[in-house]
mmCIF file of N, CA and C in Angstrom:
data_model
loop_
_atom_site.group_PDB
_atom_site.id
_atom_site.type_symbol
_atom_site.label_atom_id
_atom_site.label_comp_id
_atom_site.label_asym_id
_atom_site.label_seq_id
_atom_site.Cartn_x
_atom_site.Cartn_y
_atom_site.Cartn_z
ATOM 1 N N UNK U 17 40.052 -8.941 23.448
ATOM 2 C CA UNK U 17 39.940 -8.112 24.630
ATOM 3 C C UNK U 17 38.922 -8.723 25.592
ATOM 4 N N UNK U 18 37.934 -9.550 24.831
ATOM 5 C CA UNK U 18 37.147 -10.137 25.836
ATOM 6 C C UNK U 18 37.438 -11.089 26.450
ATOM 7 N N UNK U 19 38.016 -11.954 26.078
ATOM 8 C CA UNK U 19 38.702 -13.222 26.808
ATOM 9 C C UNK U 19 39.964 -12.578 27.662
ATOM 10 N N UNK U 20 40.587 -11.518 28.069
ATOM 11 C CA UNK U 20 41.398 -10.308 28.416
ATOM 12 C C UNK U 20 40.569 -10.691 29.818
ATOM 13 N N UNK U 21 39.954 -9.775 29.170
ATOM 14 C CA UNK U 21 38.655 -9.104 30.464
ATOM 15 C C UNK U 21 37.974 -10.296 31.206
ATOM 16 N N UNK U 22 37.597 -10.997 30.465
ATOM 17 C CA UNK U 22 37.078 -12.617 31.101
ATOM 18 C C UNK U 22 37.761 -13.257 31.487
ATOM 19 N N UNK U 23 39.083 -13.595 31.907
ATOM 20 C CA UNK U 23 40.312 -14.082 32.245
ATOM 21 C C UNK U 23 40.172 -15.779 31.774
ATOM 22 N N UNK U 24 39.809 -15.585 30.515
ATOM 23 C CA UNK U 24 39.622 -16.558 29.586
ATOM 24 C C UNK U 24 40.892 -17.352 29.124
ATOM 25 N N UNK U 25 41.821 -17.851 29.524
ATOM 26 C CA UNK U 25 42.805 -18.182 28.828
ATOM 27 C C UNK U 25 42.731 -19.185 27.269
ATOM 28 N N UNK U 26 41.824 -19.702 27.377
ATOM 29 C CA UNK U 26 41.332 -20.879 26.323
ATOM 30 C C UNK U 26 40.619 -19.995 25.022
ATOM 31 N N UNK U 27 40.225 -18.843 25.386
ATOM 32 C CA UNK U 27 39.125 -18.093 24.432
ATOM 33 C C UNK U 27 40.551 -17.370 23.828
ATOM 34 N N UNK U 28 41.450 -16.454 24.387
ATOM 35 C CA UNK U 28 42.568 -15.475 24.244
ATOM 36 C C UNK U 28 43.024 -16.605 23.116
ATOM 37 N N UNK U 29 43.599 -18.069 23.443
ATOM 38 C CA UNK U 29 44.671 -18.685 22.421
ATOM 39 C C UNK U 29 43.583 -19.088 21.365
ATOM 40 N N UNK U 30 42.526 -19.064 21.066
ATOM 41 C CA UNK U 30 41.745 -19.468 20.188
ATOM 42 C C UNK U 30 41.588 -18.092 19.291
ATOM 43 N N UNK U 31 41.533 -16.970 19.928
ATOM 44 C CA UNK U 31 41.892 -15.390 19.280
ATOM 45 C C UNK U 31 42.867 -15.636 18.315
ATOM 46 N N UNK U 32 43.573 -15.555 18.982
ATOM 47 C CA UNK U 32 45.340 -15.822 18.602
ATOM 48 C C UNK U 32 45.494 -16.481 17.351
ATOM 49 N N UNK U 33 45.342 -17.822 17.649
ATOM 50 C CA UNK U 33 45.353 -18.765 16.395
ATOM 51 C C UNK U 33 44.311 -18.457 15.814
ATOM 52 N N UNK U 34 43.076 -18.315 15.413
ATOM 53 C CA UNK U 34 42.312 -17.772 14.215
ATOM 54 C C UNK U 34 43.031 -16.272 14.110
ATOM 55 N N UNK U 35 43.375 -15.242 14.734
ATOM 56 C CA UNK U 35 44.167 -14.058 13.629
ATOM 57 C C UNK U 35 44.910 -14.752 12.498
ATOM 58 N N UNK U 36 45.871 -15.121 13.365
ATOM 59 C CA UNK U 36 47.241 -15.900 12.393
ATOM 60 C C UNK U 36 46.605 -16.468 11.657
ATOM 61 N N UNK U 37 45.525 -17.934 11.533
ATOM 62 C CA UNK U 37 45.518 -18.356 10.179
ATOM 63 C C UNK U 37 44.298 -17.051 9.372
ATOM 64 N N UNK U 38 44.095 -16.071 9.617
ATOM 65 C CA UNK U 38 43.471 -15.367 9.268
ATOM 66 C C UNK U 38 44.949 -14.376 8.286
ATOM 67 N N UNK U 39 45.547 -13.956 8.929
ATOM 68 C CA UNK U 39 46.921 -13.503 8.281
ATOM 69 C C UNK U 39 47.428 -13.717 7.741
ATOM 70 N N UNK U 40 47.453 -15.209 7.562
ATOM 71 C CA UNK U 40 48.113 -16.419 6.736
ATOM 72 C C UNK U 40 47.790 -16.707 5.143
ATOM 73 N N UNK U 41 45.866 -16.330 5.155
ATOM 74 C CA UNK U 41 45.243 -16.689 4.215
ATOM 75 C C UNK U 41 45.128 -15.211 3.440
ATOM 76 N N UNK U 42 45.259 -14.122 4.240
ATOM 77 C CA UNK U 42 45.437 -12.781 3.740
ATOM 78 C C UNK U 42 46.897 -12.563 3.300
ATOM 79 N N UNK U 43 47.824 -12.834 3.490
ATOM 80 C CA UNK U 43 49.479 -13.276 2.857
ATOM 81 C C UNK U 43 48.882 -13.761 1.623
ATOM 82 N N UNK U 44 48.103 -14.951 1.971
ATOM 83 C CA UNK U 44 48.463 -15.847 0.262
ATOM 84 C C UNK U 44 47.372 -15.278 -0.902
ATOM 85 N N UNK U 45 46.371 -14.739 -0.143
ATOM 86 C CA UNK U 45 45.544 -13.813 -1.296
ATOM 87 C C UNK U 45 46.470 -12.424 -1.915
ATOM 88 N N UNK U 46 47.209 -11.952 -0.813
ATOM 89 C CA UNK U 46 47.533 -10.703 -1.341
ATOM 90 C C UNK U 46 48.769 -11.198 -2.209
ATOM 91 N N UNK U 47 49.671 -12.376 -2.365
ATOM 92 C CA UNK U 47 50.034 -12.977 -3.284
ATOM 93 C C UNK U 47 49.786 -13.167 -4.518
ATOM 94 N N UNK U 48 48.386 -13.445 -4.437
ATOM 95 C CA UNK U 48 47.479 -14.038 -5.521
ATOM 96 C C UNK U 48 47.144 -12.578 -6.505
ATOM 97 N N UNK U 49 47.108 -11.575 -5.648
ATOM 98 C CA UNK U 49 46.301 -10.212 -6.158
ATOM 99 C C UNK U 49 47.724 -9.408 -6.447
ATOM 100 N N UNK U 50 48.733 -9.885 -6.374
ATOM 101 C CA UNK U 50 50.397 -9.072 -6.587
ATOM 102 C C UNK U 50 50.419 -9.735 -8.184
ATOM 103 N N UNK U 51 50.104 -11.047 -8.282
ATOM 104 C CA UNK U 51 50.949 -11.364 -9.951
ATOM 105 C C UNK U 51 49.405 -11.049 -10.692
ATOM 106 N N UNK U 52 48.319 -11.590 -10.372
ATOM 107 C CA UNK U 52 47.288 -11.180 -11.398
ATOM 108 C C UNK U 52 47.478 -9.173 -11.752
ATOM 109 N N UNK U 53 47.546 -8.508 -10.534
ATOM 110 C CA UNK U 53 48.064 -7.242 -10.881
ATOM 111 C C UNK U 53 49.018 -7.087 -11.864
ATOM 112 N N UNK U 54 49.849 -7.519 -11.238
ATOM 113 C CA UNK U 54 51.268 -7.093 -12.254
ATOM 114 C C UNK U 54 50.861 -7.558 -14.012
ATOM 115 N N UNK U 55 49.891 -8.484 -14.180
ATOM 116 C CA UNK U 55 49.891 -8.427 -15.169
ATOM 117 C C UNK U 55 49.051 -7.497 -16.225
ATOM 118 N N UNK U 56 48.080 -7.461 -14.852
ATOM 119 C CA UNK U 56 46.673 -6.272 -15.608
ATOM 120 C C UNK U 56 47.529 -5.030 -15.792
ATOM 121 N N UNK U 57 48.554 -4.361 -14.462
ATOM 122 C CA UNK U 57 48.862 -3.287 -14.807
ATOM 123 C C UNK U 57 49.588 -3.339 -16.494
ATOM 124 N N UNK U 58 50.134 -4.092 -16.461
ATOM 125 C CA UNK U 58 51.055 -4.254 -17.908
ATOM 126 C C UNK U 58 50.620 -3.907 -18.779
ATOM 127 N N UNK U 59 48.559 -4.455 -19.292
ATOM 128 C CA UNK U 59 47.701 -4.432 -19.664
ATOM 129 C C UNK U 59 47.132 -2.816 -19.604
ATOM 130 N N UNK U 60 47.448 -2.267 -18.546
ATOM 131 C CA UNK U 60 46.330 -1.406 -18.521
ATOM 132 C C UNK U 60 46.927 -0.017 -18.314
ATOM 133 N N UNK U 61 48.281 0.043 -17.819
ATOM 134 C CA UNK U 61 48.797 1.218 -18.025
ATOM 135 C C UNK U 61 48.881 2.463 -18.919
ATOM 136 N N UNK U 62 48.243 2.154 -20.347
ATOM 137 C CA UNK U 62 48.364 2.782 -20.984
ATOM 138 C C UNK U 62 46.320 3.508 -20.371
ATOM 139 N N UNK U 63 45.903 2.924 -20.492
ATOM 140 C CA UNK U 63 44.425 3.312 -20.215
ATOM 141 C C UNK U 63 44.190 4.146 -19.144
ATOM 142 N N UNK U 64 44.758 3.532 -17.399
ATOM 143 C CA UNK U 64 44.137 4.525 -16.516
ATOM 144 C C UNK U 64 45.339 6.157 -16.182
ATOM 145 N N UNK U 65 44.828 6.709 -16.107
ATOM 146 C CA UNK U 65 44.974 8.168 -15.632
ATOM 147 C C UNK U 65 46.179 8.443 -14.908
ATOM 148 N N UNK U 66 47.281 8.950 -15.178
ATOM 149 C CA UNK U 66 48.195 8.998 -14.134
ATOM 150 C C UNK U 66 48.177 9.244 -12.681
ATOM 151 N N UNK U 67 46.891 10.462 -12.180
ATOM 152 C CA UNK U 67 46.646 10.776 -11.240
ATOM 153 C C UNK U 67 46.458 9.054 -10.451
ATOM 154 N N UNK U 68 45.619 8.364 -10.910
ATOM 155 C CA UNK U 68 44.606 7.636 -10.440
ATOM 156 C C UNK U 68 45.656 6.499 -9.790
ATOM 157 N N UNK U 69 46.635 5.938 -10.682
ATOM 158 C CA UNK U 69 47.851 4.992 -10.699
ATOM 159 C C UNK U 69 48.679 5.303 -9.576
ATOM 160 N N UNK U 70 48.378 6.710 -9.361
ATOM 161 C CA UNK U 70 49.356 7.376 -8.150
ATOM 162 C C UNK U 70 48.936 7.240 -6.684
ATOM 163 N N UNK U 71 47.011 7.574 -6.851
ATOM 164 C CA UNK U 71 46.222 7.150 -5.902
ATOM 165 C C UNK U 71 46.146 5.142 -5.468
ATOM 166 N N UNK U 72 46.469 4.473 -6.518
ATOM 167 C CA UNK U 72 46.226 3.123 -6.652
ATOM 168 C C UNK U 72 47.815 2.748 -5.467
ATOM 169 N N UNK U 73 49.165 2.994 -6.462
ATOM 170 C CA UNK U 73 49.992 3.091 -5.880
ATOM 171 C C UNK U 73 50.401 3.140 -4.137
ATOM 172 N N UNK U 74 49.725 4.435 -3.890
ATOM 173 C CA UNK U 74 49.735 4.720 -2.565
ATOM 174 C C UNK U 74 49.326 4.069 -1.096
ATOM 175 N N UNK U 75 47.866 4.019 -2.090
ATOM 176 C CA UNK U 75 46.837 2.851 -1.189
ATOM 177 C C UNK U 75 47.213 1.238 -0.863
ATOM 178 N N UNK U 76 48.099 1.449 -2.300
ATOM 179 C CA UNK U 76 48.730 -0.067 -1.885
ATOM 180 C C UNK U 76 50.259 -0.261 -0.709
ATOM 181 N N UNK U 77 50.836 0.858 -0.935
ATOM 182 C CA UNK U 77 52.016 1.162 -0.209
ATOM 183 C C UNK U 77 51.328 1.285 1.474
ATOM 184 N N UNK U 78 50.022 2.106 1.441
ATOM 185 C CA UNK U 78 49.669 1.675 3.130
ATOM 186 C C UNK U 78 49.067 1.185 3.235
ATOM 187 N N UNK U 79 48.393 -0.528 2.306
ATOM 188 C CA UNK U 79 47.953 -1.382 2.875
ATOM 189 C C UNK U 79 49.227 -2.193 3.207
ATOM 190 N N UNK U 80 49.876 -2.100 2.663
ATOM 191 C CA UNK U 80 51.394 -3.048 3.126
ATOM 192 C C UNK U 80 51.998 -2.830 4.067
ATOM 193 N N UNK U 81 51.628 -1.367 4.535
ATOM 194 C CA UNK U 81 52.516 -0.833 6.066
ATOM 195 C C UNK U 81 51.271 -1.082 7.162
ATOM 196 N N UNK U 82 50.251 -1.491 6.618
ATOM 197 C CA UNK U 82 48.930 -1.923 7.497
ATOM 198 C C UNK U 82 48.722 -3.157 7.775
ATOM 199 N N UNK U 83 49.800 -4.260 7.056
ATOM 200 C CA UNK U 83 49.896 -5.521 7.438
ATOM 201 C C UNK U 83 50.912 -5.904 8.054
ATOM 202 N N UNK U 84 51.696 -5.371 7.337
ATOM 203 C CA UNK U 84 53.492 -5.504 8.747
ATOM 204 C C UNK U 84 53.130 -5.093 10.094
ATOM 205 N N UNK U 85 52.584 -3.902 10.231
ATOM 206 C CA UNK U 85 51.951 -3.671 11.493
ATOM 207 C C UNK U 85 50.880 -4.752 12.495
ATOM 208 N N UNK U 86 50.229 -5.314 11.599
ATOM 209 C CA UNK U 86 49.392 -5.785 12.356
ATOM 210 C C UNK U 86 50.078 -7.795 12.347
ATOM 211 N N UNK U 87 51.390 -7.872 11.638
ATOM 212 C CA UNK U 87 51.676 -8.869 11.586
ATOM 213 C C UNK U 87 52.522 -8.986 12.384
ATOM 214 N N UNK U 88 52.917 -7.732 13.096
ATOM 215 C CA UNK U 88 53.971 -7.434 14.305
ATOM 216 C C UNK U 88 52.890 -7.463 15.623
ATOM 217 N N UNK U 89 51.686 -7.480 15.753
ATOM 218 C CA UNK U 89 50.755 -7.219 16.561
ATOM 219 C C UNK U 89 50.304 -8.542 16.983
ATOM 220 N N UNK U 90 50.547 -9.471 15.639
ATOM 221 C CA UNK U 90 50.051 -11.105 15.962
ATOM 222 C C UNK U 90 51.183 -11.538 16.724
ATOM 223 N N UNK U 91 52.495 -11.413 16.763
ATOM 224 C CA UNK U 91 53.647 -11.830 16.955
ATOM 225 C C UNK U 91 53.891 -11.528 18.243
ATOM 226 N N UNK U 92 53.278 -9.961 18.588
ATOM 227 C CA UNK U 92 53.565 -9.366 19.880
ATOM 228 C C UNK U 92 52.625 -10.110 20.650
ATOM 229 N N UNK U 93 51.230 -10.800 20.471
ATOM 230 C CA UNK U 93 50.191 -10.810 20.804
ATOM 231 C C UNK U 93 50.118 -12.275 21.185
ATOM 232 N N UNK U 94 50.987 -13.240 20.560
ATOM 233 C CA UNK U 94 51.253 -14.514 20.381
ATOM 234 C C UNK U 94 52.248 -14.566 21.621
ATOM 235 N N UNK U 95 53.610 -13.720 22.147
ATOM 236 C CA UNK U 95 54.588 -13.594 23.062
ATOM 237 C C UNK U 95 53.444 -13.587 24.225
ATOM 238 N N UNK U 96 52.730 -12.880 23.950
ATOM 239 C CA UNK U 96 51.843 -12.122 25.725
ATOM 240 C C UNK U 96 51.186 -13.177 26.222
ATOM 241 N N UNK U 97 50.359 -14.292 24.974
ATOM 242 C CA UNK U 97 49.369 -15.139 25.433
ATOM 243 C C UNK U 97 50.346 -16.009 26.139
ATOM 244 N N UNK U 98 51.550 -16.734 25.755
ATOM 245 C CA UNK U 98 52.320 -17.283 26.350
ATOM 246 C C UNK U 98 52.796 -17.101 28.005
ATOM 247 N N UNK U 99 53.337 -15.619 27.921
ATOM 248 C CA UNK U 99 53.708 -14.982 28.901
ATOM 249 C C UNK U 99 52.258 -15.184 29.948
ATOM 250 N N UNK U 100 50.729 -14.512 29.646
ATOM 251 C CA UNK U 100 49.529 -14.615 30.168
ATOM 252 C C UNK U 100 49.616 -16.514 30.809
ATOM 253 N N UNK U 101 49.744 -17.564 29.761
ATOM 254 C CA UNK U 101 49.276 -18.561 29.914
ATOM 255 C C UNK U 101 50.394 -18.920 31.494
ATOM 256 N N UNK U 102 51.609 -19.139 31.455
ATOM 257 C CA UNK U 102 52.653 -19.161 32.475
ATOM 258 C C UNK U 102 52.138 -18.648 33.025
ATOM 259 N N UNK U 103 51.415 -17.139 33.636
ATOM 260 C CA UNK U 103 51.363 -16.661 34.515
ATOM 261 C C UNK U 103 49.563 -17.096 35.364
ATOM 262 N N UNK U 104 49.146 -17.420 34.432
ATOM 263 C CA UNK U 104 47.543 -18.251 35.106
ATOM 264 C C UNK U 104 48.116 -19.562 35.465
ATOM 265 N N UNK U 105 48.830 -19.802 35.033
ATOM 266 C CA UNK U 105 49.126 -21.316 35.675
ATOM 267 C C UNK U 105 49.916 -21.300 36.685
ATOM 268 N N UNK U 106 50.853 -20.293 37.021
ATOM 269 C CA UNK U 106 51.894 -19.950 38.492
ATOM 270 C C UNK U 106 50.494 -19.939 39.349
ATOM 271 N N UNK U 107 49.729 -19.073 38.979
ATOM 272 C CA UNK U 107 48.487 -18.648 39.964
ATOM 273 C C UNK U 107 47.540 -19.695 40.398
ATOM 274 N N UNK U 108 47.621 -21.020 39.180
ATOM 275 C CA UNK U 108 46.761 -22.025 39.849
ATOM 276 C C UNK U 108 47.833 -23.417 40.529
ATOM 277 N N UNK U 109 49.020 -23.016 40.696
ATOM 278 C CA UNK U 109 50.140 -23.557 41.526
ATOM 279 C C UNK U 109 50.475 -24.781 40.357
ATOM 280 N N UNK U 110 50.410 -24.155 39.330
ATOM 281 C CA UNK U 110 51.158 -25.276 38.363
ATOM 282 C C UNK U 110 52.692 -24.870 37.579
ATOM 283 N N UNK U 111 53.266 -23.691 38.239
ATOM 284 C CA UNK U 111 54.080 -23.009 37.809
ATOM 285 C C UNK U 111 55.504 -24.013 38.129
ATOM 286 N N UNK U 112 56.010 -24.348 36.707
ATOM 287 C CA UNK U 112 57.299 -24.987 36.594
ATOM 288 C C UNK U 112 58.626 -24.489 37.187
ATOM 289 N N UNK U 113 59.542 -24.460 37.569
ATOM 290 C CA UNK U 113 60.694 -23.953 37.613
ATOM 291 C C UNK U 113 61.783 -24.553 36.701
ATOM 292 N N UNK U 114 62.295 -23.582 36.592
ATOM 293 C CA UNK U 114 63.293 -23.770 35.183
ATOM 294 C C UNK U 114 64.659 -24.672 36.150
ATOM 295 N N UNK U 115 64.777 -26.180 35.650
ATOM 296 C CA UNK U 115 65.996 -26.732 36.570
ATOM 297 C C UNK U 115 67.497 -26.202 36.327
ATOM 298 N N UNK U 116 68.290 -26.477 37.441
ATOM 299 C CA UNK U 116 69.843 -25.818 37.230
ATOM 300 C C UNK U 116 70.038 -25.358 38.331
ATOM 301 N N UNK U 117 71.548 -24.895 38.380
ATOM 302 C CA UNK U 117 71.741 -24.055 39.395
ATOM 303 C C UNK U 117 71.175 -22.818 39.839
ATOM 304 N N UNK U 118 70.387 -22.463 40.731
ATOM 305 C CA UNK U 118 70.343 -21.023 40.483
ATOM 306 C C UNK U 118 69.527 -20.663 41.626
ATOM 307 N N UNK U 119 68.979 -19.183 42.037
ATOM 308 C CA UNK U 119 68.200 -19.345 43.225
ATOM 309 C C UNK U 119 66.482 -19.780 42.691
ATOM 310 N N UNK U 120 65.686 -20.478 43.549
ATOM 311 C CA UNK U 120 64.638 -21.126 43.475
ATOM 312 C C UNK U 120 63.569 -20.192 43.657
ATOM 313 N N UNK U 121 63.892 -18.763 43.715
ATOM 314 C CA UNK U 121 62.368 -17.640 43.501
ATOM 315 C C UNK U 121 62.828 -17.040 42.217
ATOM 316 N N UNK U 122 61.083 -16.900 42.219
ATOM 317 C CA UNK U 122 60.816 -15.971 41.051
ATOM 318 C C UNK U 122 59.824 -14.828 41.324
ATOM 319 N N UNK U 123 59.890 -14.197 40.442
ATOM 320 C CA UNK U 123 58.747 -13.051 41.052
ATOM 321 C C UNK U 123 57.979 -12.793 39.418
ATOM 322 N N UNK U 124 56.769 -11.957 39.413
ATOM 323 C CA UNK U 124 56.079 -12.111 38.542
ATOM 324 C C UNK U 124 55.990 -10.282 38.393
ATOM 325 N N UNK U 125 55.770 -9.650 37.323
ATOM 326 C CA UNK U 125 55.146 -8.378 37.212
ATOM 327 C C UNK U 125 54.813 -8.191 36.082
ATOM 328 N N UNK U 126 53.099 -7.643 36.380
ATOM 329 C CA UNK U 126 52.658 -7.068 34.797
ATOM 330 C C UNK U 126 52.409 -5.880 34.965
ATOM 331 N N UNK U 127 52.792 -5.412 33.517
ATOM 332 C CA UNK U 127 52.608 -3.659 33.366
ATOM 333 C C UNK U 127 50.781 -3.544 32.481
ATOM 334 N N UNK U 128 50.022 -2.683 33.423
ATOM 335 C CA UNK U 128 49.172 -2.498 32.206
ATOM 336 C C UNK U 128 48.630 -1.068 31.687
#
């Protein structure tokens, strides 16, 4: 948000790419913590509490709907910087046009 607000374009894609490999390395841990689980539970089912397995369960079901979300947020967030980067560069008259037939304006609009 600060590189947003700072009309930082260089700070925003440096955001960007550290989430993702930040997401990336949280994928392969929560990998890592899916088979060592699966085996403790195997181990340990008989020991903890049904209540508790139910609470364990759950927490895990919305940390998983807490990463799709926010892995849809890198994705959405990754489209915008793009969209952002094209549009600082129309503004510093480096804006490409797409070749072909077609008419030669474009127009720009952001919603915020």
């Amino acid at each position: 948000m600060r590189a947003i607000a700072g009309n930082n374009l260089l700070e925003l894609e440096d955001s960007v790419a550290n989430q993702q490999a930040l997401s990336l390395k949280l994928g392969d841990l929560a990998d890592e913590m899916r088979v060592s689980a699966l085996a403790q539970n195997a181990a340990a089912a008989d020991t903890i509490e049904p209540g508790l397995m139910r609470e364990i369960r759950d927490a895990a079901g919305e940390l998983k709907r807490l990463n799709l979300r926010y892995s849809f947020l890198l994705k959405y967030s990754s489209r915008s910087v793009a969209l952002m980067a094209a549009l600082f560069n129309s503004f510093k008259g480096q804006f490409q046009e797409a070749s072909g037939a077609r008419l030669k304006h474009q127009t720009w609009s952001c919603r915020v």
